[in-house]
PDB file of C-alpha atoms in Angstrom:
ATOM      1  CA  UNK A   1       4.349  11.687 -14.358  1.00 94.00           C
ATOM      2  CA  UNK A   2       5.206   8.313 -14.184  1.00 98.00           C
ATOM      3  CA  UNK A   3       9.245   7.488 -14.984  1.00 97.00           C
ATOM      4  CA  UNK A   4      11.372   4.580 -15.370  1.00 98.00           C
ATOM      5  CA  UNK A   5      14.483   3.768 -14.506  1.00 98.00           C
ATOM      6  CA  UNK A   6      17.216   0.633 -15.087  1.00 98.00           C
ATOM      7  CA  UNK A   7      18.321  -1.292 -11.796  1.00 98.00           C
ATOM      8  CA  UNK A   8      21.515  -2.206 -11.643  1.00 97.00           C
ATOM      9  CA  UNK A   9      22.400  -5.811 -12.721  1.00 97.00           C
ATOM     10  CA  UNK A  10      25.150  -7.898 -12.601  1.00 97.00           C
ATOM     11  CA  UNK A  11      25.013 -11.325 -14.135  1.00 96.00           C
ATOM     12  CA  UNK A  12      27.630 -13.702 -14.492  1.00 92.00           C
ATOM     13  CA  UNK A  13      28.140 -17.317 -15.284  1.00 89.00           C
ATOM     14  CA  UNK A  14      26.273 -18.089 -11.614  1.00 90.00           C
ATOM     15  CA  UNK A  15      23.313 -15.940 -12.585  1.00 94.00           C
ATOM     16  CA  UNK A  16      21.689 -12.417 -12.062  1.00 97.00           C
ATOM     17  CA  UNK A  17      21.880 -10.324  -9.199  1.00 97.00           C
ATOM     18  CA  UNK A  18      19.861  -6.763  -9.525  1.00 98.00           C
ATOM     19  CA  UNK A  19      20.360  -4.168  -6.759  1.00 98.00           C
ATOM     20  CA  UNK A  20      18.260  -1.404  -5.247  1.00 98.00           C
ATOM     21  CA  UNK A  21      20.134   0.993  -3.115  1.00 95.00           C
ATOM     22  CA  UNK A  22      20.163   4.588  -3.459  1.00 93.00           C
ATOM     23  CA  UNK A  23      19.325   4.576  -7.081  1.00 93.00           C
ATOM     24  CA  UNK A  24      14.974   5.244  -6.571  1.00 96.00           C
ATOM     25  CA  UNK A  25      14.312   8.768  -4.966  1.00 96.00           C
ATOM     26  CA  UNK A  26      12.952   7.562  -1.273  1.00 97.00           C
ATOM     27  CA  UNK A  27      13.765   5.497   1.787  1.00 97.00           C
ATOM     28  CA  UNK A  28      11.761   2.142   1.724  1.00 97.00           C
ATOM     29  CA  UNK A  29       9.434   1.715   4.279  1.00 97.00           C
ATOM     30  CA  UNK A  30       7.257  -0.701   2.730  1.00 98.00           C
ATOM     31  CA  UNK A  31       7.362  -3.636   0.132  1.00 98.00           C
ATOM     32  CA  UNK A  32       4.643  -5.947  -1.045  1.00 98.00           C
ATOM     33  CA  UNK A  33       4.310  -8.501  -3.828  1.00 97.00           C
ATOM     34  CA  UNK A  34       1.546  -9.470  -6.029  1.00 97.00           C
ATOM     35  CA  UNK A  35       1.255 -12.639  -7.293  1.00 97.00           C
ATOM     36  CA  UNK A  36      -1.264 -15.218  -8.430  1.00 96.00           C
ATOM     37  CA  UNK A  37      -3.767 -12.136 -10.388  1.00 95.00           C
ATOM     38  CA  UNK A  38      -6.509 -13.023 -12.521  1.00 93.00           C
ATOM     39  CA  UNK A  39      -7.661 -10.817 -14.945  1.00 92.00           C
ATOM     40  CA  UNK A  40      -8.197  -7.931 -12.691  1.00 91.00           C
ATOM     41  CA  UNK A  41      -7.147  -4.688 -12.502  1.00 94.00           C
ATOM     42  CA  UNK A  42      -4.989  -3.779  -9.070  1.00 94.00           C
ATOM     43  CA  UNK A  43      -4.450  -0.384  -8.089  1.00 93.00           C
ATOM     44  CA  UNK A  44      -6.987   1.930  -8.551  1.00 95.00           C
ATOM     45  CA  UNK A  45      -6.110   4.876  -6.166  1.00 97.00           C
ATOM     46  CA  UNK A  46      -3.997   7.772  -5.966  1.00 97.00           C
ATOM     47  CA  UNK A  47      -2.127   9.131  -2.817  1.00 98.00           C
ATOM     48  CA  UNK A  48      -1.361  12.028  -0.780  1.00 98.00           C
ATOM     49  CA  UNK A  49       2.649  11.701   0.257  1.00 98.00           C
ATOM     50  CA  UNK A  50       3.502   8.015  -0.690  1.00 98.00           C
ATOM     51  CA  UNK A  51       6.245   7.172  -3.348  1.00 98.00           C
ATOM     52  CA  UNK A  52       6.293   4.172  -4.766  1.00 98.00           C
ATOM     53  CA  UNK A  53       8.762   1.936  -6.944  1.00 98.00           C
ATOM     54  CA  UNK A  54       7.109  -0.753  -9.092  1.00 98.00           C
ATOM     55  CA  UNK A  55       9.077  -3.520 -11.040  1.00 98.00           C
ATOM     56  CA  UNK A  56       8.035  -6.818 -12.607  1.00 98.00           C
ATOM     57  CA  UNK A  57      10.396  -9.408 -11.496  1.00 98.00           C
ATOM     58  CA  UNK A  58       8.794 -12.183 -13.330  1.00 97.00           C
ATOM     59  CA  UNK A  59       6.430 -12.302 -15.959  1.00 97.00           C
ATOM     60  CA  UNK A  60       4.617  -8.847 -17.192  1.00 98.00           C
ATOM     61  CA  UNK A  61       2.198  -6.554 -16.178  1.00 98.00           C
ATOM     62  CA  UNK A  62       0.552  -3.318 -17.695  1.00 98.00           C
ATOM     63  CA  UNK A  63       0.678   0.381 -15.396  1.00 98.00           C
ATOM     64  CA  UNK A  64      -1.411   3.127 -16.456  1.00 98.00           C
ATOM     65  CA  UNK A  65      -0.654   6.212 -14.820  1.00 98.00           C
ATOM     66  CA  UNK A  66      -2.929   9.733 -15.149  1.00 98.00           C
ATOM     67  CA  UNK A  67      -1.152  12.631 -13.267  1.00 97.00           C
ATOM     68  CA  UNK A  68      -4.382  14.509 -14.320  1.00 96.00           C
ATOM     69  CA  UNK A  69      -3.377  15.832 -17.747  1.00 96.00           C
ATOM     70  CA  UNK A  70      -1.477  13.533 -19.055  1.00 97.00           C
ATOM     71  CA  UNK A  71      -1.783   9.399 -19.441  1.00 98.00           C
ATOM     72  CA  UNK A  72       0.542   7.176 -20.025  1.00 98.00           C
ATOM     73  CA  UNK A  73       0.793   3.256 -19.937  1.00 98.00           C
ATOM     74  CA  UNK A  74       3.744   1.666 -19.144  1.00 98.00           C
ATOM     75  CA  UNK A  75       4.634  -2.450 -19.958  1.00 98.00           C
ATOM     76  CA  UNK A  76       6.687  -3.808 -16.902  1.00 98.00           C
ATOM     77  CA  UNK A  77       8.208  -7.349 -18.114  1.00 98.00           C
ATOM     78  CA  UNK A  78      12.325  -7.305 -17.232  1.00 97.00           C
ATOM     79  CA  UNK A  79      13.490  -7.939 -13.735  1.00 97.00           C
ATOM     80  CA  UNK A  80      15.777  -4.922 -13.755  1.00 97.00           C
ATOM     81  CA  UNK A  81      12.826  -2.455 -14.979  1.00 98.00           C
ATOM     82  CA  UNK A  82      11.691   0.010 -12.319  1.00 98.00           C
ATOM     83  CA  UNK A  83       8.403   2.291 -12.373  1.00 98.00           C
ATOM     84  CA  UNK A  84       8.602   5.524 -10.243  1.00 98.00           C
ATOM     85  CA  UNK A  85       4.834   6.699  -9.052  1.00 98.00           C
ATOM     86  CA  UNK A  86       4.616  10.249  -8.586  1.00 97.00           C
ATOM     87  CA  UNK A  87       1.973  10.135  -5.039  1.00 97.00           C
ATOM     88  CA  UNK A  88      -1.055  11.844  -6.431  1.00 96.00           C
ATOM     89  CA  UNK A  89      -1.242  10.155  -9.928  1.00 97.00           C
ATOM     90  CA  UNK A  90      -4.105   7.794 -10.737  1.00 98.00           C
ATOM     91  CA  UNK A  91      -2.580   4.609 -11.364  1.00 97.00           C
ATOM     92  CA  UNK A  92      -3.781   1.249 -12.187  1.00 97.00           C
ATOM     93  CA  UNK A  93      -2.112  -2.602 -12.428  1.00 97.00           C
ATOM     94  CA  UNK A  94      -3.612  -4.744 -15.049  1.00 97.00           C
ATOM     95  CA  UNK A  95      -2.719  -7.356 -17.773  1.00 97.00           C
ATOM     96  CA  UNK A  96      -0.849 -10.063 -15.439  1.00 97.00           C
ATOM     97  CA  UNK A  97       0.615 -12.631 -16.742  1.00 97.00           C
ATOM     98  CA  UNK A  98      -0.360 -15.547 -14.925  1.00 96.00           C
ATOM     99  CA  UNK A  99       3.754 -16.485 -13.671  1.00 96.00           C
ATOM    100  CA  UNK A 100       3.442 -12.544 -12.865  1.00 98.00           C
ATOM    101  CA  UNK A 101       4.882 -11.159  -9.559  1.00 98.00           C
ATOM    102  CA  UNK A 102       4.832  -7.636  -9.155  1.00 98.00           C
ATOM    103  CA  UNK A 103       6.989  -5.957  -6.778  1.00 98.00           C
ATOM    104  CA  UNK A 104       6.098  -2.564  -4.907  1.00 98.00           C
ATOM    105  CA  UNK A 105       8.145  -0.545  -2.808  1.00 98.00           C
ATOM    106  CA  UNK A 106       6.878   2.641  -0.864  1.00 98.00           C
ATOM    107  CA  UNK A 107       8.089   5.787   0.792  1.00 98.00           C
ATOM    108  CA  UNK A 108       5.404   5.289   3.978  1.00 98.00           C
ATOM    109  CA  UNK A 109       3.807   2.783   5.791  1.00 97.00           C
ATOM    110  CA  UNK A 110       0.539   1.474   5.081  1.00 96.00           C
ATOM    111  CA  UNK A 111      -1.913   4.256   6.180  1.00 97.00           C
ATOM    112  CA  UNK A 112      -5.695   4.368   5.175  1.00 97.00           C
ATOM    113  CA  UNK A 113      -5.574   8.394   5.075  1.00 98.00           C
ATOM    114  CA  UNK A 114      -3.243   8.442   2.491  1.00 98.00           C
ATOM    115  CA  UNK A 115      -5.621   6.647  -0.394  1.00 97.00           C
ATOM    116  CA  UNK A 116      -7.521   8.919  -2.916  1.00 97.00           C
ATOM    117  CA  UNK A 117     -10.321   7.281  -4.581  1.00 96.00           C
ATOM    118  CA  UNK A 118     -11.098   9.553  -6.788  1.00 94.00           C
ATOM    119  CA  UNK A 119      -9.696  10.055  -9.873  1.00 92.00           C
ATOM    120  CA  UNK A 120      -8.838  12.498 -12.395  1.00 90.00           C
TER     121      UNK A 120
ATOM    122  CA  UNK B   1      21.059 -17.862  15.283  1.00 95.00           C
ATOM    123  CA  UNK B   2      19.212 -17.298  11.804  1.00 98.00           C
ATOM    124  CA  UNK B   3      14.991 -17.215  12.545  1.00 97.00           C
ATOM    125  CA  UNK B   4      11.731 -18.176  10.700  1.00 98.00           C
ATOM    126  CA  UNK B   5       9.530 -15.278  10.212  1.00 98.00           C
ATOM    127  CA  UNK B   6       5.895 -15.500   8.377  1.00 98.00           C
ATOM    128  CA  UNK B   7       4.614 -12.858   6.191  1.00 98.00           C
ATOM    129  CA  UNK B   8       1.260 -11.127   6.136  1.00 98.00           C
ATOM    130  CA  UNK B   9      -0.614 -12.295   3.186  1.00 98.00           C
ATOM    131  CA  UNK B  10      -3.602 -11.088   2.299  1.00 97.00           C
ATOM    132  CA  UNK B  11      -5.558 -13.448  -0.492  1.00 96.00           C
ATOM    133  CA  UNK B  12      -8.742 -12.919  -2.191  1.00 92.00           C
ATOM    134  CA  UNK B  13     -10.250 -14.054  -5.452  1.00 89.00           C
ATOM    135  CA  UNK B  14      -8.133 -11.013  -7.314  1.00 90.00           C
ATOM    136  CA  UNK B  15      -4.875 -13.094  -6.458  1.00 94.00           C
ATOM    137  CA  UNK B  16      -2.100 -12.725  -3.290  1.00 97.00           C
ATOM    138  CA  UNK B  17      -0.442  -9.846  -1.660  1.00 97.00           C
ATOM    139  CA  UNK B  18       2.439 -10.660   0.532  1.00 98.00           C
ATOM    140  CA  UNK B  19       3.609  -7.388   2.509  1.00 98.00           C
ATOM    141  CA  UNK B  20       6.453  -6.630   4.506  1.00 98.00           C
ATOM    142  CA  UNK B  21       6.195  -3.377   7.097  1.00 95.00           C
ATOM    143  CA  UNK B  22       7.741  -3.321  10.579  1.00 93.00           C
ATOM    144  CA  UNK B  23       7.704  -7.175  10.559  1.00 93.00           C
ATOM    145  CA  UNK B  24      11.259  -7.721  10.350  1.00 96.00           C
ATOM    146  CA  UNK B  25      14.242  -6.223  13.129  1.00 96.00           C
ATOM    147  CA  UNK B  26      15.783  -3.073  10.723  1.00 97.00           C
ATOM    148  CA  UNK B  27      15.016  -0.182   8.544  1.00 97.00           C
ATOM    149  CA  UNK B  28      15.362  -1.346   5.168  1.00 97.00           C
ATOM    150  CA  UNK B  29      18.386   0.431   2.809  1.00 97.00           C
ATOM    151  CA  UNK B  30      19.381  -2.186   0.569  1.00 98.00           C
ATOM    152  CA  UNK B  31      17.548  -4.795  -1.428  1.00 98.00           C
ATOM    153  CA  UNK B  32      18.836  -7.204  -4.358  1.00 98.00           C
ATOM    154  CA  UNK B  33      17.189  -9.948  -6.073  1.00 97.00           C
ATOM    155  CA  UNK B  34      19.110 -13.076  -7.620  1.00 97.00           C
ATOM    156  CA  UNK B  35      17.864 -15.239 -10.678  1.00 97.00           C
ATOM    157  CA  UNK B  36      19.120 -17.656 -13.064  1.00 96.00           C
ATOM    158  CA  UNK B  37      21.029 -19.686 -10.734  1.00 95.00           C
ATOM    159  CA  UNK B  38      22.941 -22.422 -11.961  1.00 93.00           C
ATOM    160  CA  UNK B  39      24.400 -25.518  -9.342  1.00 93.00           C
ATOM    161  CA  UNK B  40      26.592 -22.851  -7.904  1.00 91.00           C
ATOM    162  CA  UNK B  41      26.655 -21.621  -3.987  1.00 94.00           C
ATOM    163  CA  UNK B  42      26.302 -17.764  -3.247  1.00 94.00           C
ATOM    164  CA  UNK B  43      26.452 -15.941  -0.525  1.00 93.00           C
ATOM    165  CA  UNK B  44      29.707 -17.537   1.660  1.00 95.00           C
ATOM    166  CA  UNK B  45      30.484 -14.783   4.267  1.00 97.00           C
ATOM    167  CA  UNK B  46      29.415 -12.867   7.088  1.00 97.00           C
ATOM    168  CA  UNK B  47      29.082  -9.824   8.113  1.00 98.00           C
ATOM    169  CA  UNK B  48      30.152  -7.112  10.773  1.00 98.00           C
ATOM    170  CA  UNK B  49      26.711  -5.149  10.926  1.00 98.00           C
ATOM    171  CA  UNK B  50      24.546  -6.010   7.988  1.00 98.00           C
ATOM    172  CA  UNK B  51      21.059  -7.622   9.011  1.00 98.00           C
ATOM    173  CA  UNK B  52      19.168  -9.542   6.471  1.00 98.00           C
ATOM    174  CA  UNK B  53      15.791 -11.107   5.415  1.00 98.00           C
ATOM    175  CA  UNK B  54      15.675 -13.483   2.671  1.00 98.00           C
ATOM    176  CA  UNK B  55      12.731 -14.885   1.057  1.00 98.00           C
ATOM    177  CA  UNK B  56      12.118 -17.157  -2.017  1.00 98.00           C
ATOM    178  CA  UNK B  57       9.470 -15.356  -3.601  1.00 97.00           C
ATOM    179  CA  UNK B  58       9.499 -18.385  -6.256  1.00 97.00           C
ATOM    180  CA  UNK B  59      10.725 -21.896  -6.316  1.00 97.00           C
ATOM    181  CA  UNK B  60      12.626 -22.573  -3.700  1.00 98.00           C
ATOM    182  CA  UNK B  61      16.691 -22.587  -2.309  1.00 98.00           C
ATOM    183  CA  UNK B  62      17.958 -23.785   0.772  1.00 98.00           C
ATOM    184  CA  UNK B  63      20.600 -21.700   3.205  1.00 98.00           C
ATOM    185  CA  UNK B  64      23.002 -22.663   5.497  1.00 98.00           C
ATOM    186  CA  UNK B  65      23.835 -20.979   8.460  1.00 98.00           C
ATOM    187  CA  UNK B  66      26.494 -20.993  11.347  1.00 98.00           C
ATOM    188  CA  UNK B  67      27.159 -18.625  14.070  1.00 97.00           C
ATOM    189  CA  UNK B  68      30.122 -20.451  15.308  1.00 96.00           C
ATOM    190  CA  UNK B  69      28.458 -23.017  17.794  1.00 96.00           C
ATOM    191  CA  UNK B  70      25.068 -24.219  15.953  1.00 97.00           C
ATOM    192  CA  UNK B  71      24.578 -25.066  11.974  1.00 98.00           C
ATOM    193  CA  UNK B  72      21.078 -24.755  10.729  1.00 98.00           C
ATOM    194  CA  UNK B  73      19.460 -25.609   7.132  1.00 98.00           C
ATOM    195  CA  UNK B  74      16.780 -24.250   5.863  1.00 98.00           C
ATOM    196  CA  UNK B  75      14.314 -24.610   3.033  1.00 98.00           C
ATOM    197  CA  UNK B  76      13.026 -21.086   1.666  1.00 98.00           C
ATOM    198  CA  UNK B  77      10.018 -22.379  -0.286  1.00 98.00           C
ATOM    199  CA  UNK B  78       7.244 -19.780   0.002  1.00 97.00           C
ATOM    200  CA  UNK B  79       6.770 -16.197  -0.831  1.00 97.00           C
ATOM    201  CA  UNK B  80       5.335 -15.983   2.851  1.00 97.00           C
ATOM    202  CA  UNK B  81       8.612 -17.442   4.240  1.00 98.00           C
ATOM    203  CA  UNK B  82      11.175 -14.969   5.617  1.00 98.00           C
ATOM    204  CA  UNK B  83      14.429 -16.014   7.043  1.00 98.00           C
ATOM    205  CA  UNK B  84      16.085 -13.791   9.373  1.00 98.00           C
ATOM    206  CA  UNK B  85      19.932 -13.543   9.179  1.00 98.00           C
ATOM    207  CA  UNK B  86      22.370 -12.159  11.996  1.00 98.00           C
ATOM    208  CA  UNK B  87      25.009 -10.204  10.713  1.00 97.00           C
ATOM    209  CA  UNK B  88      27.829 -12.417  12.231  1.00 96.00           C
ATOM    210  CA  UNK B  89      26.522 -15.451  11.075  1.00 97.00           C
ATOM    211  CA  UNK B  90      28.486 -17.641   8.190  1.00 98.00           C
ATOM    212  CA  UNK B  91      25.787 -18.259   5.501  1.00 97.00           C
ATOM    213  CA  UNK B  92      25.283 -19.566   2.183  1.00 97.00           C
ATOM    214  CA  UNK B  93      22.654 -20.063  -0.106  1.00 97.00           C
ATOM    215  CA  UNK B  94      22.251 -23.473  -2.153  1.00 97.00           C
ATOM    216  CA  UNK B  95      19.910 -25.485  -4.471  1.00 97.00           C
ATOM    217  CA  UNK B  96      18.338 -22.952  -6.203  1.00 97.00           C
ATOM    218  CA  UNK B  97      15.851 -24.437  -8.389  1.00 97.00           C
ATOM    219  CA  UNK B  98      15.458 -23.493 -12.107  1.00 96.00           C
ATOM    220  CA  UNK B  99      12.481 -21.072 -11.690  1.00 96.00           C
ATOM    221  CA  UNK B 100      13.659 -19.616  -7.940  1.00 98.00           C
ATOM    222  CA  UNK B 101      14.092 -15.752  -7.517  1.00 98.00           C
ATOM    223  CA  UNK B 102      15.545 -15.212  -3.933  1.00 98.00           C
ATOM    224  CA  UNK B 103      14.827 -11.435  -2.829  1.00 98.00           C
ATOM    225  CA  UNK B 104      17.514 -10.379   0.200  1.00 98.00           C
ATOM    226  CA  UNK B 105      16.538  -7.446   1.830  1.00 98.00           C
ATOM    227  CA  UNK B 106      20.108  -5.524   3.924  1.00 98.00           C
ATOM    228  CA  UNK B 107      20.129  -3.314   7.244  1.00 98.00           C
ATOM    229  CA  UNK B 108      22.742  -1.458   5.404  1.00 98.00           C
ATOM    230  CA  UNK B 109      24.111  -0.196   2.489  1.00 97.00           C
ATOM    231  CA  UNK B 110      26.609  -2.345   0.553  1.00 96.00           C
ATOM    232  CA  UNK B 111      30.186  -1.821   2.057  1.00 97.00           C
ATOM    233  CA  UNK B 112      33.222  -3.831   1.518  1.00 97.00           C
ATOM    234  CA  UNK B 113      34.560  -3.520   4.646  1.00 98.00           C
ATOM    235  CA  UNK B 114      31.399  -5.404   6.143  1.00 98.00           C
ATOM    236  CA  UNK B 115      31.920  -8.277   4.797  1.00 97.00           C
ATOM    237  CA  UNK B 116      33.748 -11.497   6.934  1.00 97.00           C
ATOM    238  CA  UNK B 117      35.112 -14.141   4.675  1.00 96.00           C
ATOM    239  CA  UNK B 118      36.468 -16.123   7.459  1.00 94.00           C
ATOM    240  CA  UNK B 119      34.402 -18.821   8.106  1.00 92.00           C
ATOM    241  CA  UNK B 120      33.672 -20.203  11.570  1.00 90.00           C
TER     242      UNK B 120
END
């Protein structure tokens, strides 16, 4: 199952700063940003070790998440909001707003043999 | 000396995906993210070991940087636009516009005792 979690934020009269250190459950080895969606749905895969971290740092965006037997949909819109991905739940990015940028971070580098198209 | 670096980006009719893996000099264990910033100046130190990468993923800022002997500006205007840092290099970041979110990613994690405030 999907889970989210609060970043730490500190904000004072010079503006926000939120931190990510030690507080998701992996070492990064990967980040990419998504920006600029249409109406499609991202995602679409499940995998077999990677971990990711998903958060919204501007504008909003819609994660469903099936580990199988149970869904859930999750509304990322708040800077300091953080989605855990469990690696073999179905999961899918959709609803962007159009200033969207959605931030991913992952346990492993890119590799094509860790992708599961099929889904629960 | 602080260094240019471009970022794959990968963009189809579904929007853009910038990604960051094994393009930049250090294992990643500390990322923040700053908003909302007024006129004011951040950064203003250095550092004994911390490498970073900094990239305006929107709007745009500009940072200064000085290793002692050369001075550099630079405009961080693109989500594709990564900036380098040395660790012993004086640097600060400036002219954030309204909308900019500047992501800093850190070769280590945060330590008071890493940080310089001497400036050259």
């Amino acid at each position: 199952m999907a889970k989210l979690i609060d970043l730490k934020t500190f904000t004072d009269k010079r503006g926000n700063l939120t931190v990510i250190e030690k507080s998701i459950p992996f070492d990064i080895k990967r980040i990419f940003y998504i920006y600029g969606v249409d109406e499609s749905r991202r995602g679409g895969h499940r995998h077999h070790k990677t971990i990711q971290a998903a958060i919204c740092i501007q504008g909003s965006c819609h994660i469903y998440n099936d580990n199988g037997s149970e869904q859930q949909e999750f509304v990322l819109d708040k800077p300091e909001k953080c989605l855990i991905l469990e690696p073999e739940d179905w999961h899918e990015m959709f609803n962007f707003t159009d200033d969207a940028i959605l931030m991913v971070l992952a346990s492993e580098y890119y590799d094509h043999k860790d992708y599961i198209f099929d889904r629960y």
